[in-house]
PDB file of C-alpha atoms in Angstrom:
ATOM      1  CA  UNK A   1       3.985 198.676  32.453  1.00  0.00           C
ATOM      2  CA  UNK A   2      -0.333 199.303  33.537  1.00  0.00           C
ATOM      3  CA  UNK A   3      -1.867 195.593  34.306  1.00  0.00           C
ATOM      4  CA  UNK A   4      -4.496 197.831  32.986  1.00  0.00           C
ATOM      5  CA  UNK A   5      -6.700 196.161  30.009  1.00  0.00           C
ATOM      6  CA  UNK A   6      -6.552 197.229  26.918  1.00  0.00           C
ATOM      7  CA  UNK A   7      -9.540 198.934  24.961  1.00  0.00           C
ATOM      8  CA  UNK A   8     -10.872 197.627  22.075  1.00  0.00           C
ATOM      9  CA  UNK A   9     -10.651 200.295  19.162  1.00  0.00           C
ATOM     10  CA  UNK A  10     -12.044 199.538  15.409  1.00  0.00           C
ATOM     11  CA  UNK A  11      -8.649 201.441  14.735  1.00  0.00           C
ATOM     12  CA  UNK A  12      -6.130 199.181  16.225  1.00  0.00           C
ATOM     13  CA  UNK A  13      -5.953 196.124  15.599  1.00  0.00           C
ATOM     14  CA  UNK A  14      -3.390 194.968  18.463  1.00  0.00           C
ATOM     15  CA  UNK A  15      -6.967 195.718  21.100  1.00  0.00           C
ATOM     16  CA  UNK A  16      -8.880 193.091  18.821  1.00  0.00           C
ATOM     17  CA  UNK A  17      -9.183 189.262  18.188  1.00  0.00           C
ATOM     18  CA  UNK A  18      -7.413 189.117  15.240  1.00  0.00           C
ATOM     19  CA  UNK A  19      -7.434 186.431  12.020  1.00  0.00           C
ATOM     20  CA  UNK A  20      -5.557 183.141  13.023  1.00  0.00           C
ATOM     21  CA  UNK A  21      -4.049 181.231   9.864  1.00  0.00           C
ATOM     22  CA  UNK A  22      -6.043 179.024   9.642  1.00  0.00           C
ATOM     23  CA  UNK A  23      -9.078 181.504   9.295  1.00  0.00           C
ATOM     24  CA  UNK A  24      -6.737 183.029   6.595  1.00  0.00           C
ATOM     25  CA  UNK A  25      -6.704 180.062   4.683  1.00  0.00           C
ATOM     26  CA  UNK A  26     -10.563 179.478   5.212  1.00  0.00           C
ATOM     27  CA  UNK A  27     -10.738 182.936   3.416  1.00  0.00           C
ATOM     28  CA  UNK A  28      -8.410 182.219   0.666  1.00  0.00           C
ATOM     29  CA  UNK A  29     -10.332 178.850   0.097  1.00  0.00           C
ATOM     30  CA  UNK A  30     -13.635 180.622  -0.125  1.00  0.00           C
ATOM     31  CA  UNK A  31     -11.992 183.917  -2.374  1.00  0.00           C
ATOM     32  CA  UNK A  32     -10.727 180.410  -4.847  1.00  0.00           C
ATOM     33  CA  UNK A  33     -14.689 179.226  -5.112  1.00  0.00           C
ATOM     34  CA  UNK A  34     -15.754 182.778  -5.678  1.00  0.00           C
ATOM     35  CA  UNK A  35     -13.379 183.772  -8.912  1.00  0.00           C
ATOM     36  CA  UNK A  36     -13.149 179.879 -10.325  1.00  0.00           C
ATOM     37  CA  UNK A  37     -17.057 179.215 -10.071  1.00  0.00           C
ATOM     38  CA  UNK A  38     -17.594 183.043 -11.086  1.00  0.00           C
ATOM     39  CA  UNK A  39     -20.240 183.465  -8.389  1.00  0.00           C
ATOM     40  CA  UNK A  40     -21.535 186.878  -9.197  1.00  0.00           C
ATOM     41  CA  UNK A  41     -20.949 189.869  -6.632  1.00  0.00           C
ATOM     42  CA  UNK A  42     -22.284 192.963  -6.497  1.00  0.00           C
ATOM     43  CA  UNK A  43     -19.622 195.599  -5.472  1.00  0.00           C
ATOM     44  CA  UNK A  44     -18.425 196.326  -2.863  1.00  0.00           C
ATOM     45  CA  UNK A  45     -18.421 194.305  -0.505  1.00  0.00           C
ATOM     46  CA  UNK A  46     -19.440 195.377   2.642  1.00  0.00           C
ATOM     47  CA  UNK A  47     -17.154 195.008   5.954  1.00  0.00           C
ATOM     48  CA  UNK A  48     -17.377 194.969   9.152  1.00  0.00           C
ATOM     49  CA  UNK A  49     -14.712 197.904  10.900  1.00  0.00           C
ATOM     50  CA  UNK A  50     -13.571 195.019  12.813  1.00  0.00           C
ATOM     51  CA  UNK A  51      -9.824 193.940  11.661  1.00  0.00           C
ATOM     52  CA  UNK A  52     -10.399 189.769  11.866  1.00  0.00           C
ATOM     53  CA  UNK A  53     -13.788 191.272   9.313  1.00  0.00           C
ATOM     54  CA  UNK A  54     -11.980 193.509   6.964  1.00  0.00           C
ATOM     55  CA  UNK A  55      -8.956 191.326   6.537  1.00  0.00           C
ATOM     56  CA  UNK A  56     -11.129 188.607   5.420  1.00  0.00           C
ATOM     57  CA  UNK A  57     -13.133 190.530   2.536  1.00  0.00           C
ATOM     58  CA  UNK A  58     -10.092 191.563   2.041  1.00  0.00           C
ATOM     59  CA  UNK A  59      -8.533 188.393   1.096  1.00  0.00           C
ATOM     60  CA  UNK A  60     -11.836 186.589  -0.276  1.00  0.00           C
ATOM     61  CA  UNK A  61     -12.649 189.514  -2.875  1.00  0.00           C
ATOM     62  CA  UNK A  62      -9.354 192.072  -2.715  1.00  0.00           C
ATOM     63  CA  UNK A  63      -8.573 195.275  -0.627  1.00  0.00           C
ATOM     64  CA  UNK A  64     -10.052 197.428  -4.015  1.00  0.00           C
ATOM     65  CA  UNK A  65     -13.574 195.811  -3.750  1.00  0.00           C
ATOM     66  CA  UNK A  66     -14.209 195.868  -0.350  1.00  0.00           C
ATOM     67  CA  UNK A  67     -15.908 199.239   1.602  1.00  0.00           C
ATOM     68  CA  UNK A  68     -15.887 199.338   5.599  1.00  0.00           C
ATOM     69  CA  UNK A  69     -19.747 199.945   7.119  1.00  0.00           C
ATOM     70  CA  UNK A  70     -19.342 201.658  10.438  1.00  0.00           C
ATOM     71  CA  UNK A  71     -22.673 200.422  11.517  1.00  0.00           C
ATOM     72  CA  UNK A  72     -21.996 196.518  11.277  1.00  0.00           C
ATOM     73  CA  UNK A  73     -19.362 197.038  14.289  1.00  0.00           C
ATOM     74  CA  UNK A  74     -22.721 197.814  16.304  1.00  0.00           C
ATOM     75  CA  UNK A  75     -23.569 194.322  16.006  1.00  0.00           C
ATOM     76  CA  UNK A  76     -21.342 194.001  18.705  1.00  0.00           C
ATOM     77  CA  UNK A  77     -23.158 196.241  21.023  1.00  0.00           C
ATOM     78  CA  UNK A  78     -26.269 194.410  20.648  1.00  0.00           C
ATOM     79  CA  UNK A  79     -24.332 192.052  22.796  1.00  0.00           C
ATOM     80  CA  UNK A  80     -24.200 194.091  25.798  1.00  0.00           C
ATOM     81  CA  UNK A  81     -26.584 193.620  28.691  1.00  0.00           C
ATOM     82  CA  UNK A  82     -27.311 196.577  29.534  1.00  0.00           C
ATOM     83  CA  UNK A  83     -26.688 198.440  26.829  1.00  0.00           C
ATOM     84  CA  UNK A  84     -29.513 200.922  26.321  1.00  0.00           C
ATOM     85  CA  UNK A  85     -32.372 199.573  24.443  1.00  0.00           C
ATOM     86  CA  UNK A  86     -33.167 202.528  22.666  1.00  0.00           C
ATOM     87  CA  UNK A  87     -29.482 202.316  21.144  1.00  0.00           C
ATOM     88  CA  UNK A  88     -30.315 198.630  20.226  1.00  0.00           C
ATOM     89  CA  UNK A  89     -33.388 199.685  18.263  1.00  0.00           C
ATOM     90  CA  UNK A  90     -31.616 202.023  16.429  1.00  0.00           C
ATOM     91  CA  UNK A  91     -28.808 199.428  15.506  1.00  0.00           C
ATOM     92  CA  UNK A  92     -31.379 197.324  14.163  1.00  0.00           C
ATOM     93  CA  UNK A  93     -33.265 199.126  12.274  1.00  0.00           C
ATOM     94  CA  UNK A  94     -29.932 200.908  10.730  1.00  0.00           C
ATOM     95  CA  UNK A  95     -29.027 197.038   9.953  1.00  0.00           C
ATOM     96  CA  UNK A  96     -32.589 196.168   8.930  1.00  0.00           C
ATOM     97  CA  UNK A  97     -32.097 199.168   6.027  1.00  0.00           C
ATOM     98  CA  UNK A  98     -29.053 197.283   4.638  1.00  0.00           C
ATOM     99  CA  UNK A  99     -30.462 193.626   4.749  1.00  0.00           C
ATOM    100  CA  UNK A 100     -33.897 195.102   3.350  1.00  0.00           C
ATOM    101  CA  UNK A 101     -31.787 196.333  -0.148  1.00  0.00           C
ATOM    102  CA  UNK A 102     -31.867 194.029  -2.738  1.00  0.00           C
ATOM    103  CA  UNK A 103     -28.656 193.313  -4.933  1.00  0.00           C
ATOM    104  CA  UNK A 104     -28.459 194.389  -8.620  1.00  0.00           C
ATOM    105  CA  UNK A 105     -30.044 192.131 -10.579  1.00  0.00           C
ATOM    106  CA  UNK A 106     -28.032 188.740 -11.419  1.00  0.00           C
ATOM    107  CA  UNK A 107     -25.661 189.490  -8.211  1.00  0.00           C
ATOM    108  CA  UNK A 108     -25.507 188.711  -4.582  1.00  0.00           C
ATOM    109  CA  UNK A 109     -24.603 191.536  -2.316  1.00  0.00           C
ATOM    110  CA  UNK A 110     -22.353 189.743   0.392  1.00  0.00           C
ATOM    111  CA  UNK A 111     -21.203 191.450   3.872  1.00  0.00           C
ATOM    112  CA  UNK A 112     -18.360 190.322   6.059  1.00  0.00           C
ATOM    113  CA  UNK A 113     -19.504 190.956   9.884  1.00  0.00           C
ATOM    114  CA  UNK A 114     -20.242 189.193  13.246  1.00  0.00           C
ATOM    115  CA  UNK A 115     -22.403 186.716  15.194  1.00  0.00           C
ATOM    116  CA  UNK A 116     -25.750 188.405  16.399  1.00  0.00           C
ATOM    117  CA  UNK A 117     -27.173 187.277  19.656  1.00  0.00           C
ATOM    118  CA  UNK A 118     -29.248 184.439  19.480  1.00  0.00           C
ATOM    119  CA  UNK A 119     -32.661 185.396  18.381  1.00  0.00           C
ATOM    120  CA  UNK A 120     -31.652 188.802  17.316  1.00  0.00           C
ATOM    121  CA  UNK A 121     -31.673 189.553  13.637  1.00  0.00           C
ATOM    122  CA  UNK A 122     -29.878 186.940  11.810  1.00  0.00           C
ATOM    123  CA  UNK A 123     -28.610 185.511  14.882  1.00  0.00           C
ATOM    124  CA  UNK A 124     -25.878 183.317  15.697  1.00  0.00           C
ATOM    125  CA  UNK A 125     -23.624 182.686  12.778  1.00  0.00           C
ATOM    126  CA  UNK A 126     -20.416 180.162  13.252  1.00  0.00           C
ATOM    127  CA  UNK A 127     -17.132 181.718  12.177  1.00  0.00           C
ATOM    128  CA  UNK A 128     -17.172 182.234   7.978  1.00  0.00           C
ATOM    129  CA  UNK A 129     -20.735 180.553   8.682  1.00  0.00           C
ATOM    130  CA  UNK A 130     -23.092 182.150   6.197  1.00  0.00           C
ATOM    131  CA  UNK A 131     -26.878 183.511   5.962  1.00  0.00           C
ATOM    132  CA  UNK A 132     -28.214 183.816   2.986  1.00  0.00           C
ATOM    133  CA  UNK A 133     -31.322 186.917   3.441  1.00  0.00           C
ATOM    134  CA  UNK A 134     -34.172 187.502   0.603  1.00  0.00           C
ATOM    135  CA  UNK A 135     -34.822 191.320   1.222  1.00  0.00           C
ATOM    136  CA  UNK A 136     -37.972 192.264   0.349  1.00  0.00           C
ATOM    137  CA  UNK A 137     -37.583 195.802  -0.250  1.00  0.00           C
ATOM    138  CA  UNK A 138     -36.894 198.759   1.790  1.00  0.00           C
ATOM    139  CA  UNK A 139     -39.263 198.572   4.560  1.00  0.00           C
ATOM    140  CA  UNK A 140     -40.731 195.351   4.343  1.00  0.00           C
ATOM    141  CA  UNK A 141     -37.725 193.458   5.843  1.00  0.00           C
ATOM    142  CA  UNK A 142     -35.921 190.372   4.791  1.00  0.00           C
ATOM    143  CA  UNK A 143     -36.665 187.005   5.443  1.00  0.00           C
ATOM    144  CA  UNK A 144     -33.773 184.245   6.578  1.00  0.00           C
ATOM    145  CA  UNK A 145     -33.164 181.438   3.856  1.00  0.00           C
ATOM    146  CA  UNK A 146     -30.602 179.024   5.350  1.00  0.00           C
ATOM    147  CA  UNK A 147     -27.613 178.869   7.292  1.00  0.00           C
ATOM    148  CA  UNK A 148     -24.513 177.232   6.614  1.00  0.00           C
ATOM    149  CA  UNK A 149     -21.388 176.215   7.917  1.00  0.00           C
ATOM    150  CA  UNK A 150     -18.090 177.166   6.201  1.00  0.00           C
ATOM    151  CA  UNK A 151     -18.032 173.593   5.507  1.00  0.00           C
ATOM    152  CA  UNK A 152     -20.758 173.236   4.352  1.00  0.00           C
ATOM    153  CA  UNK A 153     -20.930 176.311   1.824  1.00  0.00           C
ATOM    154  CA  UNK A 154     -17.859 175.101   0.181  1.00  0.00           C
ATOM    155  CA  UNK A 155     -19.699 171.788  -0.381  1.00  0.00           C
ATOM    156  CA  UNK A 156     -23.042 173.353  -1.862  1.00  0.00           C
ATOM    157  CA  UNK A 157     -20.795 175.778  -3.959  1.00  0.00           C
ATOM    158  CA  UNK A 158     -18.830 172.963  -5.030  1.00  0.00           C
ATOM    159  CA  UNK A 159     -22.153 170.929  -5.985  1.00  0.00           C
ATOM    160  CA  UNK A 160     -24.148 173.776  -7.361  1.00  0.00           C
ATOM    161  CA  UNK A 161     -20.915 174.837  -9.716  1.00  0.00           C
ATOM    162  CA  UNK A 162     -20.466 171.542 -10.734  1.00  0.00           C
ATOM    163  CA  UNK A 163     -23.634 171.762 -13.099  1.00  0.00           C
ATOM    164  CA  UNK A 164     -22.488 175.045 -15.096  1.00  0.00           C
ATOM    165  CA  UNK A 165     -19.981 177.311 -15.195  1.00  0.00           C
ATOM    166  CA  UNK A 166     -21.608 180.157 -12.907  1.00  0.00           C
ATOM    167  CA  UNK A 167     -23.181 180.239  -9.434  1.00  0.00           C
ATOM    168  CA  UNK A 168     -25.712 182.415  -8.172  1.00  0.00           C
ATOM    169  CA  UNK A 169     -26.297 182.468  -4.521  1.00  0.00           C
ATOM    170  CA  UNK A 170     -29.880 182.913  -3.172  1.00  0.00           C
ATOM    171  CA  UNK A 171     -30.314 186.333  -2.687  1.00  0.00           C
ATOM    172  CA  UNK A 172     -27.562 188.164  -0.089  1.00  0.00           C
ATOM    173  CA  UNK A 173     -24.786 186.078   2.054  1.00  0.00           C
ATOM    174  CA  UNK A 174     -23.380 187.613   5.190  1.00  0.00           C
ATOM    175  CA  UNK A 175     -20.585 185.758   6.664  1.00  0.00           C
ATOM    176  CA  UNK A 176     -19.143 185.706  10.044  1.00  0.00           C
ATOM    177  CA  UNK A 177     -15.565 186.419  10.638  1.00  0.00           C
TER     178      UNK A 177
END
């Protein structure tokens, strides 16, 4: 057997950090808030390649309703030292074109990704953290409304629900898996 390390693939999910329980049960929680307070989506949601990302769109909003983004997995590149900075640029402004694109009317687009570095884009983001974007229209970026815990989103649903029977988010929600 190679002491060699193995190399992380989107593909495989043995070379990745996968979903513990208890994140599993963070995801179910949230997927219960979404249907019962009928917090309005627009489909799909977007995922992360990642499989700790896809499994939990998957289990928030269903395997049928979720699409994979190949460039959210870039996030993770943005990460590297000295990974070119040309490269970088690109991955931002590719990411920029989806957080610029507002939802259908009445809807919140949502995206299941990563943790930016800090001061990069939406920066860092606690596991099944969220931040909620306003885009402003392709182009003319997107500006950052709030972050919240996981905690504390189920707490502001919660409240928010609690005064009629549907929720509408501000805007878009991208959550960290």
């Amino acid at each position: 057997m190679s002491s060699a390390p193995l190399l992380m693939t989107t593909s495989g999910c043995r070379t990745q950090r996968n979903l513990s329980e208890n994140g599993r049960e963070q995801a179910r929680e949230i997927g219960d808030i979404f249907r019962k307070k009928m917090i309005p989506i627009q489909y799909p949601v977007m995922s992360s390649p990642y499989c700790r990302a896809r499994e939990t769109a998957d289990i928030i909003f269903g395997k049928q309703s979720v699409v994979v983004v190949p460039v959210l997995a870039s996030i993770e590149k943005l990460k590297v030292k000295n990974y070119p900075t040309e490269k970088k640029q690109q991955i931002l402004s590719d990411l920029s074109n989806i957080f610029e694109t507002p939802p259908a009317n009445g809807t919140n687009t949502v995206i299941v990704a990563h943790t930016f570095p800090p001061n990069i884009a939406l920066g860092d983001i606690p596991n099944l953290g969220t931040v909620i974007i306003k885009p402003k229209g392709s182009g003319r970026g997107y500006e950052i409304v709030g972050r919240i815990s996981f905690e504390e989103f189920i707490k502001s649903v919660n409240k928010a629900a609690s005064h009629s029977g549907s929720t509408r988010l501000p805007y878009s929600a991208e959550m960290s898996s």
